[in-house]
Coordinates of C-alpha atoms in Angstrom, one line a residue:
M879 CA 0.1 0.0 0.1
A880 CA 1.4 3.3 -1.0
S881 CA 0.3 6.4 1.1
A882 CA -0.7 9.6 -0.6
S883 CA 2.5 11.7 0.5
S884 CA 5.0 9.0 -1.1
Q885 CA 3.5 9.2 -4.4
P886 CA 3.8 11.5 -7.2
S887 CA 1.2 14.3 -7.6
L888 CA -1.2 14.1 -10.2
A889 CA -0.8 16.8 -13.0
V890 CA -3.4 15.7 -15.7
G891 CA -6.9 13.9 -15.6
F892 CA -8.9 11.7 -17.8
S893 CA -9.0 13.3 -21.1
S894 CA -12.4 11.6 -21.7
F895 CA -13.7 12.6 -18.5
D896 CA -15.6 15.9 -18.0
P897 CA -13.4 18.9 -17.1
G898 CA -15.8 20.4 -14.9
A899 CA -16.2 17.5 -12.3
P900 CA -16.0 18.5 -8.7
S901 CA -12.4 18.6 -7.7
C902 CA -10.2 16.3 -5.1
T903 CA -10.7 16.1 -1.7
A904 CA -8.3 14.9 0.9
S905 CA -8.4 12.0 3.5
S906 CA -8.0 13.3 7.0
A907 CA -5.8 11.1 9.5
S908 CA -8.7 9.1 10.5
G909 CA -9.4 8.3 6.8
I910 CA -12.7 10.3 6.6
L911 CA -13.1 12.2 3.2
S912 CA -13.1 16.1 4.0
P913 CA -13.1 18.6 1.6
T914 CA -10.0 20.9 0.6
A915 CA -9.6 24.3 -0.8
S916 CA -9.8 23.0 -4.3
E917 CA -13.1 21.6 -3.8
V918 CA -14.2 24.3 -6.5
P919 CA -15.1 23.8 -10.5
Y920 CA -12.0 23.0 -12.8
A921 CA -11.2 25.9 -14.5
S922 CA -11.9 25.3 -18.2
G923 CA -12.2 27.2 -21.5
M924 CA -15.7 25.5 -22.2
P925 CA -18.8 26.5 -20.6
I926 CA -19.8 24.5 -17.8
K927 CA -23.2 24.0 -16.5
K928 CA -24.2 21.9 -13.2
I929 CA -26.6 18.6 -13.3
G930 CA -26.9 17.6 -9.9
H931 CA -23.5 17.2 -8.0
R932 CA -21.5 16.9 -11.7
S933 CA -20.5 19.4 -13.8
V934 CA -20.5 18.8 -17.6
D935 CA -18.9 20.6 -20.8
S936 CA -21.2 22.3 -23.3
S937 CA -21.4 18.9 -25.2
G938 CA -23.0 17.3 -22.3
G939 CA -20.8 14.4 -22.5
T940 CA -20.3 12.6 -19.4
T941 CA -19.7 9.0 -20.4
S942 CA -16.0 8.1 -19.6
S943 CA -14.3 4.6 -20.8
A944 CA -11.3 6.0 -18.8
L945 CA -13.3 6.2 -15.8
K946 CA -14.7 2.7 -15.9
G947 CA -11.4 1.4 -17.0
A948 CA -9.7 3.1 -13.8
I949 CA -12.4 1.6 -11.6
Q950 CA -11.8 -1.8 -12.9
L951 CA -8.1 -1.5 -12.7
G952 CA -8.4 -0.3 -9.0
I953 CA -10.6 -2.9 -7.9
T954 CA -8.5 -5.6 -9.5
H955 CA -5.6 -4.2 -7.3
T956 CA -7.4 -4.0 -4.2
V957 CA -9.2 -7.3 -4.5
G958 CA -5.9 -9.0 -5.0
S959 CA -4.2 -7.2 -1.9
L960 CA -7.2 -8.3 0.3
S961 CA -6.1 -11.9 -0.5
T962 CA -2.9 -11.3 1.5
K963 CA -4.7 -10.3 4.3
P964 CA -5.4 -13.0 6.9
E965 CA -9.0 -13.6 7.9
R966 CA -10.1 -12.2 11.2
D967 CA -12.7 -10.5 12.8
V968 CA -13.7 -7.0 11.9
L969 CA -12.1 -4.3 14.3
M970 CA -13.1 -0.7 14.9
Q971 CA -10.3 0.7 13.2
D972 CA -11.0 -1.1 9.9
F973 CA -13.9 0.9 9.6
H974 CA -11.5 4.0 9.2
M975 CA -8.7 2.5 7.1
V976 CA -8.0 3.8 3.7
E977 CA -5.5 2.3 1.3
S978 CA -4.0 4.3 -1.9
I979 CA -2.4 3.3 -4.8
F980 CA -1.2 5.3 -7.8
F981 CA -1.3 4.1 -11.1
P982 CA 1.0 5.8 -13.5
S983 CA 0.3 5.4 -17.4
E984 CA 3.6 3.5 -17.9
G985 CA 3.1 1.1 -15.1
S986 CA 4.9 0.3 -12.1
N987 CA 6.3 -2.9 -9.9
L988 CA 2.5 -2.7 -8.3
T989 CA 0.4 -1.7 -11.0
P990 CA -0.1 -2.6 -14.9
A991 CA 0.6 -0.2 -17.6
H992 CA -2.4 1.4 -19.1
H993 CA -3.7 3.8 -21.9
Y994 CA -5.4 6.3 -19.6
N995 CA -3.8 9.2 -17.9
A996 CA -2.4 8.5 -14.3
F997 CA -4.5 8.5 -11.6
R998 CA -4.7 7.5 -7.8
F999 CA -7.3 4.6 -6.4
K1000 CA -8.6 4.9 -3.0
T1001 CA -10.1 1.9 -1.5
Y1002 CA -12.2 2.9 2.1
A1003 CA -12.4 0.1 4.8
P1004 CA -11.4 -2.9 2.7
V1005 CA -11.5 -5.5 5.5
A1006 CA -14.5 -4.3 6.7
F1007 CA -16.2 -4.5 3.3
R1008 CA -14.7 -7.8 2.6
Y1009 CA -16.8 -9.0 5.6
F1010 CA -19.9 -7.9 4.0
W1011 CA -19.0 -9.8 1.1
E1012 CA -18.8 -12.9 3.2
L1013 CA -22.1 -12.0 4.7
F1014 CA -23.9 -12.0 1.6
G1015 CA -22.0 -15.1 0.4
I1016 CA -20.2 -13.4 -2.3
R1017 CA -16.6 -14.5 -2.8
P1018 CA -13.7 -12.2 -3.9
D1019 CA -13.2 -13.7 -7.3
D1020 CA -16.8 -13.6 -7.8
Y1021 CA -17.0 -9.8 -7.1
L1022 CA -13.9 -9.4 -9.3
Y1023 CA -15.2 -11.6 -12.2
S1024 CA -18.4 -9.6 -12.2
L1025 CA -17.0 -6.2 -11.9
C1026 CA -14.0 -6.6 -14.1
S1027 CA -14.3 -9.2 -16.6
E1028 CA -16.0 -7.3 -19.2
P1029 CA -16.7 -3.4 -19.4
L1030 CA -19.3 -1.7 -17.2
I1031 CA -22.6 -1.0 -18.7
E1032 CA -23.3 2.8 -18.4
L1033 CA -27.0 3.5 -17.6
C1034 CA -28.6 6.5 -19.6
S1035 CA -30.6 8.0 -16.8
S1036 CA -29.2 9.4 -13.8
G1037 CA -31.1 10.7 -10.6
A1038 CA -31.8 14.2 -9.5
S1039 CA -28.4 14.1 -7.8
G1040 CA -26.8 13.9 -11.3
S1041 CA -25.0 10.7 -10.4
L1042 CA -23.4 8.5 -13.0
F1043 CA -24.6 4.8 -12.7
Y1044 CA -22.8 1.7 -14.2
V1045 CA -24.3 -1.9 -14.2
S1046 CA -21.9 -4.9 -14.3
S1047 CA -22.2 -7.1 -17.3
D1048 CA -23.7 -10.0 -15.3
D1049 CA -26.4 -7.7 -13.9
E1050 CA -25.3 -8.2 -10.3
F1051 CA -23.7 -4.8 -9.2
I1052 CA -24.6 -1.2 -9.6
V1053 CA -21.6 1.3 -9.5
K1054 CA -22.9 4.9 -8.7
T1055 CA -21.0 8.2 -8.3
V1056 CA -21.8 10.1 -5.0
R1057 CA -21.0 13.6 -3.7
H1058 CA -18.0 13.9 -0.9
K1059 CA -20.4 14.5 1.7
E1060 CA -22.5 11.0 1.0
A1061 CA -19.1 9.4 0.8
E1062 CA -18.3 10.7 4.3
F1063 CA -21.7 9.9 5.8
L1064 CA -21.3 6.2 4.6
Q1065 CA -18.0 6.1 6.2
K1066 CA -19.4 7.1 9.5
L1067 CA -22.3 4.9 9.0
L1068 CA -20.4 1.8 8.4
P1069 CA -20.0 0.5 11.9
G1070 CA -23.7 0.7 12.6
Y1071 CA -24.2 -0.8 9.3
Y1072 CA -21.9 -3.6 10.2
I1073 CA -24.2 -4.1 13.5
N1074 CA -27.4 -4.2 11.8
L1075 CA -26.4 -6.5 8.9
N1076 CA -25.1 -8.7 11.5
Q1077 CA -28.4 -8.6 13.3
N1078 CA -30.7 -8.9 10.2
P1079 CA -29.4 -9.4 6.9
R1080 CA -32.6 -9.7 5.1
T1081 CA -33.3 -6.0 4.4
L1082 CA -34.6 -3.4 1.9
L1083 CA -31.8 -1.1 2.7
P1084 CA -29.1 -0.7 -0.2
K1085 CA -26.4 -3.3 0.4
F1086 CA -22.9 -1.5 0.1
Y1087 CA -20.1 -3.8 -1.4
G1088 CA -17.2 -1.0 -1.6
L1089 CA -16.2 2.6 -1.5
Y1090 CA -13.8 4.0 -3.6
C1091 CA -12.3 7.2 -4.8
V1092 CA -10.6 7.8 -8.3
Q1093 CA -8.5 11.0 -8.1
T1094 CA -6.8 12.7 -11.0
G1095 CA -6.1 16.0 -12.5
G1096 CA -7.4 18.0 -9.2
K1097 CA -10.9 15.8 -9.3
N1098 CA -12.1 13.4 -6.9
I1099 CA -14.5 10.9 -8.2
R1100 CA -16.3 9.0 -5.5
I1101 CA -18.1 5.9 -6.2
V1102 CA -19.9 3.1 -4.2
V1103 CA -20.8 -0.3 -5.2
M1104 CA -24.4 -1.6 -4.6
N1105 CA -26.7 -4.5 -5.1
N1106 CA -28.5 -4.0 -8.4
L1107 CA -32.3 -3.8 -7.6
L1108 CA -33.8 -3.9 -11.3
P1109 CA -32.5 -6.8 -13.4
I1110 CA -32.1 -5.5 -17.0
S1111 CA -33.3 -9.0 -18.1
V1112 CA -36.4 -8.3 -16.7
K1113 CA -38.5 -6.0 -19.0
M1114 CA -40.1 -3.3 -16.5
H1115 CA -43.5 -1.9 -17.8
I1116 CA -43.5 1.0 -15.1
K1117 CA -41.3 2.4 -12.2
Y1118 CA -42.0 4.9 -9.3
D1119 CA -39.9 6.5 -6.6
L1120 CA -42.1 6.9 -3.4
K1121 CA -41.5 8.9 -0.4
G1122 CA -45.0 9.5 1.1
S1123 CA -44.9 13.0 0.3
T1124 CA -47.3 15.0 -1.9
Y1125 CA -45.2 18.5 -2.2
K1126 CA -43.8 18.4 -5.9
R1127 CA -44.2 14.6 -6.0
R1128 CA -45.0 14.3 -9.8
A1129 CA -42.7 13.4 -12.6
S1130 CA -41.9 16.3 -14.8
Q1131 CA -42.7 16.5 -18.3
K1132 CA -38.9 16.0 -19.2
E1133 CA -38.7 12.8 -17.2
R1134 CA -42.2 11.3 -18.8
E1135 CA -40.4 11.6 -22.1
K1136 CA -37.8 8.9 -21.1
P1137 CA -38.0 5.4 -22.3
L1138 CA -38.8 4.2 -18.7
P1139 CA -39.8 7.3 -16.8
T1140 CA -39.7 7.3 -12.9
F1141 CA -43.0 8.6 -11.6
K1142 CA -43.6 9.7 -8.2
D1143 CA -46.2 9.8 -5.4
L1144 CA -48.8 12.0 -7.2
D1145 CA -48.4 9.9 -10.5
F1146 CA -49.0 6.6 -8.3
L1147 CA -52.1 7.7 -6.5
Q1148 CA -53.6 8.5 -10.0
D1149 CA -52.4 5.3 -11.9
I1150 CA -53.1 2.7 -9.1
P1151 CA -55.5 4.5 -6.7
D1152 CA -56.4 1.1 -5.5
G1153 CA -52.8 0.1 -4.6
L1154 CA -51.1 -3.4 -5.4
F1155 CA -52.5 -6.6 -3.7
L1156 CA -50.2 -9.0 -2.0
D1157 CA -51.0 -12.2 -0.2
A1158 CA -51.4 -12.0 3.6
D1159 CA -47.7 -13.6 4.1
T1160 CA -46.0 -11.5 1.7
Y1161 CA -47.8 -8.3 2.7
N1162 CA -47.0 -8.9 6.6
A1163 CA -43.4 -9.9 5.7
L1164 CA -42.9 -6.5 3.6
C1165 CA -44.4 -4.2 6.3
K1166 CA -42.4 -5.8 9.0
T1167 CA -39.3 -5.4 6.9
L1168 CA -40.3 -1.9 6.2
Q1169 CA -40.8 -1.0 9.9
R1170 CA -37.4 -2.8 11.0
D1171 CA -35.7 -0.7 8.0
C1172 CA -37.3 2.8 9.0
L1173 CA -36.3 2.2 12.7
V1174 CA -32.7 1.7 11.7
L1175 CA -32.8 4.6 9.4
Q1176 CA -34.6 6.9 12.0
S1177 CA -31.8 5.6 14.6
F1178 CA -29.2 7.2 12.4
K1179 CA -30.9 10.5 11.8
I1180 CA -31.4 9.7 8.1
M1181 CA -34.4 11.0 6.2
D1182 CA -35.6 11.8 2.6
Y1183 CA -34.9 8.1 1.4
S1184 CA -37.4 6.6 -1.3
L1185 CA -38.9 3.5 -2.3
L1186 CA -37.9 2.4 -5.6
M1187 CA -40.3 0.2 -7.4
S1188 CA -40.4 -1.2 -10.7
I1189 CA -43.2 -3.3 -11.9
H1190 CA -43.1 -6.2 -14.4
N1191 CA -46.6 -7.2 -15.5
I1192 CA -46.6 -10.8 -16.5
D1193 CA -49.9 -10.5 -18.4
H1194 CA -48.7 -7.8 -20.4
A1195 CA -45.4 -9.3 -21.2
Q1196 CA -47.1 -12.8 -22.4
R1197 CA -49.2 -10.8 -24.9
E1198 CA -46.4 -8.5 -26.3
P1199 CA -44.5 -9.6 -29.2
L1200 CA -40.6 -10.9 -29.0
S1201 CA -38.3 -8.7 -30.9
S1202 CA -34.7 -9.2 -31.3
E1203 CA -33.9 -5.7 -31.8
T1204 CA -35.3 -4.5 -28.5
Q1205 CA -33.6 -4.0 -25.5
Y1206 CA -35.7 -6.6 -23.8
S1207 CA -35.7 -9.4 -26.1
V1208 CA -34.8 -11.6 -22.9
D1209 CA -37.5 -10.4 -20.7
T1210 CA -39.1 -14.1 -20.9
R1211 CA -36.1 -15.7 -19.7
R1212 CA -35.2 -16.1 -16.1
P1213 CA -32.2 -13.8 -15.4
A1214 CA -29.1 -15.4 -14.5
P1215 CA -29.0 -16.4 -10.5
Q1216 CA -27.3 -13.7 -8.5
K1217 CA -24.5 -14.6 -6.5
A1218 CA -25.4 -12.4 -3.4
L1219 CA -27.6 -13.7 -0.8
Y1220 CA -30.7 -11.8 0.0
S1221 CA -30.3 -9.9 -2.9
T1222 CA -33.6 -10.4 -4.8
A1223 CA -37.0 -8.4 -3.6
M1224 CA -38.5 -11.6 -2.2
E1225 CA -35.4 -12.6 -0.3
S1226 CA -35.3 -9.2 1.2
I1227 CA -38.5 -9.0 3.0
Q1228 CA -38.0 -12.5 4.6
G1229 CA -40.1 -14.3 2.1
E1230 CA -41.8 -17.0 3.8
A1231 CA -44.5 -16.5 1.4
R1232 CA -42.0 -17.8 -1.2
R1233 CA -42.9 -21.6 -0.4
G1234 CA -46.9 -20.7 -0.9
G1235 CA -49.6 -18.4 -1.0
T1236 CA -52.6 -17.7 -3.2
M1237 CA -50.4 -16.0 -6.0
E1238 CA -47.7 -18.6 -7.1
T1239 CA -46.5 -17.9 -10.6
D1240 CA -44.1 -20.6 -12.7
D1241 CA -41.3 -18.2 -12.3
H1242 CA -40.9 -15.5 -9.9
M1243 CA -37.6 -14.1 -11.3
G1244 CA -36.6 -12.7 -7.8
G1245 CA -39.7 -10.5 -7.9
I1246 CA -42.7 -10.0 -5.2
P1247 CA -45.9 -11.4 -7.0
A1248 CA -48.8 -8.9 -6.6
R1249 CA -52.0 -8.3 -8.5
N1250 CA -53.6 -5.0 -9.4
S1251 CA -57.3 -4.1 -9.2
K1252 CA -57.8 -5.4 -12.5
G1253 CA -56.5 -9.0 -11.5
E1254 CA -53.1 -8.9 -13.5
R1255 CA -50.5 -10.6 -12.4
L1256 CA -47.3 -8.7 -11.5
L1257 CA -43.6 -8.8 -10.1
L1258 CA -42.4 -6.1 -8.0
Y1259 CA -38.7 -5.2 -7.7
I1260 CA -38.5 -3.0 -4.8
G1261 CA -35.4 -1.3 -2.6
I1262 CA -34.9 1.5 -0.5
I1263 CA -32.6 4.2 -1.9
D1264 CA -30.9 7.2 -1.1
I1265 CA -30.3 6.9 2.4
L1266 CA -27.1 8.8 2.4
Q1267 CA -28.9 11.8 3.6
S1268 CA -28.5 13.0 7.3
Y1269 CA -31.0 15.4 8.9
R1270 CA -28.7 18.2 9.5
F1271 CA -29.2 21.9 9.5
V1272 CA -29.4 22.5 6.0
K1273 CA -32.4 20.3 5.6
K1274 CA -34.2 21.6 9.0
L1275 CA -33.6 25.2 7.3
E1276 CA -35.2 23.6 4.1
H1277 CA -37.9 22.1 5.8
S1278 CA -38.9 25.4 7.9
W1279 CA -38.9 27.3 5.0
K1280 CA -41.1 24.7 2.9
A1281 CA -43.4 24.6 5.7
V1282 CA -44.2 28.2 5.8
V1283 CA -45.3 28.2 2.1
H1284 CA -47.0 24.6 1.9
D1285 CA -48.3 22.0 4.3
G1286 CA -45.6 21.2 6.6
D1287 CA -46.5 17.6 6.9
A1288 CA -46.7 17.1 3.1
V1289 CA -43.0 18.1 2.1
S1290 CA -40.6 15.5 1.8
V1291 CA -37.9 16.8 3.9
H1292 CA -39.1 16.3 7.4
R1293 CA -37.6 15.1 11.0
P1294 CA -36.4 11.7 10.7
G1295 CA -39.2 10.1 13.2
F1296 CA -42.2 11.8 11.4
Y1297 CA -40.5 10.8 8.2
A1298 CA -40.4 7.1 8.9
E1299 CA -44.0 7.1 10.4
R1300 CA -45.3 8.8 7.2
F1301 CA -43.1 6.7 4.9
Q1302 CA -44.3 3.4 6.6
R1303 CA -47.9 4.6 6.8
F1304 CA -47.9 5.4 2.9
M1305 CA -46.4 2.1 1.9
C1306 CA -48.4 -0.4 4.1
N1307 CA -51.8 1.5 3.8
T1308 CA -52.0 3.1 0.2
V1309 CA -49.3 1.4 -1.8
F1310 CA -49.6 -2.2 -0.7
K1311 CA -52.7 -3.9 0.6
K1312 CA -53.6 -7.6 1.4
I1313 CA -55.6 -9.6 -0.5
P1314 CA -59.1 -10.4 1.0
L1315 CA -59.4 -13.7 2.2
K1316 CA -62.2 -15.7 0.3
P1317 CA -65.2 -16.5 2.5
S1318 CA -65.7 -20.2 3.5
P1319 CA -68.7 -22.0 1.8
S1320 CA -71.1 -21.9 4.5
K1321 CA -70.3 -18.2 5.1
K1322 CA -70.9 -17.4 1.5
L1323 CA -74.3 -19.0 1.8
R1324 CA -75.1 -17.1 5.0
S1325 CA -74.2 -13.5 3.5
G1326 CA -75.1 -14.5 -0.3
S1327 CA -77.7 -11.8 -0.5
S1328 CA -76.0 -9.2 1.5
F1329 CA -72.6 -9.5 -0.4
S1330 CA -74.3 -9.4 -3.8
R1331 CA -76.0 -6.0 -2.9
R1332 CA -72.3 -4.6 -2.0
A1333 CA -70.6 -6.0 -5.2
G1334 CA -73.6 -4.5 -7.1
S1335 CA -73.0 -1.1 -5.7
S1336 CA -69.3 -1.1 -5.9
G1337 CA -66.8 -1.8 -8.9
N1338 CA -64.0 -2.3 -6.7
S1339 CA -65.7 -5.1 -4.8
L1340 CA -66.2 -6.7 -8.2
S1341 CA -62.3 -6.3 -8.8
L1342 CA -61.5 -7.7 -5.3
I1343 CA -63.3 -10.7 -6.0
H1344 CA -61.6 -11.4 -9.4
I1345 CA -58.1 -10.7 -7.5
S1346 CA -58.6 -13.5 -5.0
E1347 CA -59.0 -16.0 -7.8
P1348 CA -55.5 -17.3 -8.8
T1349 CA -55.3 -18.0 -12.6

């Protein structure tokens, strides 16, 4: 391991990476990322505009084969160096450990030659993250093969934060760029995250597998490796980002023009007013998991997180013609089994209902089986996202200002306790609902006439009768 002070300084950055990216931050003695005086936009002759936390040049280009190559070179080195470290229990100092290695273009006795500009690669808490791999059944060689055997695939859509997203070629991992404050917060979160995963590996919270930083040309590009919630081998028909808030929670016109827009709370209430119906076991397991996860987030004073939910409509997919020219030509095939344990939506909610229930399908493909009010069979892919947001002074101030103009209980930025309660209530009362149990034959005979009157006066009652009949 080479320290930052013993290596040559970086003079140039990636020629293909945008020159307006946020500049480098330094590591403190404790290993926590801290901003430096150079945390300003890089001087460039090209016009700079801001998209979330990253700046882009006038061409708008952000794709970088050099960045992807640097990530893969760095991860290859760090996984190899981990193999020389003996297996042992995780110690507190492991959460603050930072390893740094310099990659000159011409190579060195520790690094291979490459055709990118020189860069430094930092690995945060490598021993602690190795424990997370073990907890989720990920072998180091599988981790390395997934991320480095083939080029990373850049996802075309970025979130409101402006993060870049890559997915591994085997659909297993997501690589995401993060702000320096988010990377810093994740480091501080790691000991508590470790304790929580030890007690409960089945969770809808993000599963973090690595935290890294690529430094070059006065810029610092921080990245996290996480579980992939949405397999690209399954066609998603609609996608929602849900917070349980109504203030400005509708997808913009620009978002709606995307091939697969991410809709929001008000869109969900309009599109699926009756909610999504789960069998009792699955519903109970899901709500129990949400409750436990929200308690964890509340204990860390985390808020403004969302439930990302993508829906695959089985009945629609069976009616859609297959085309080899479409992105989703393999959507009827089962995706390759994921290497990580507890990585699918069903595994994440302690899914006892996997072994039975009223809504069995031939192949759940990792999704949670559900139905809509029309009785159509659905698979839900869900997870809690955007948890690296602590309720600090800026957020308190933001909520206070919004509360003056709007309903304070409706805005998304709120104190963590209230946010968690509202989030759970919205998910378990509005978004997800239990399929009504079918009455026994004797009860049907006793209440047949009154039930017929109710069904005749309500279209929803007819829908619920249909939902309860598996096809």
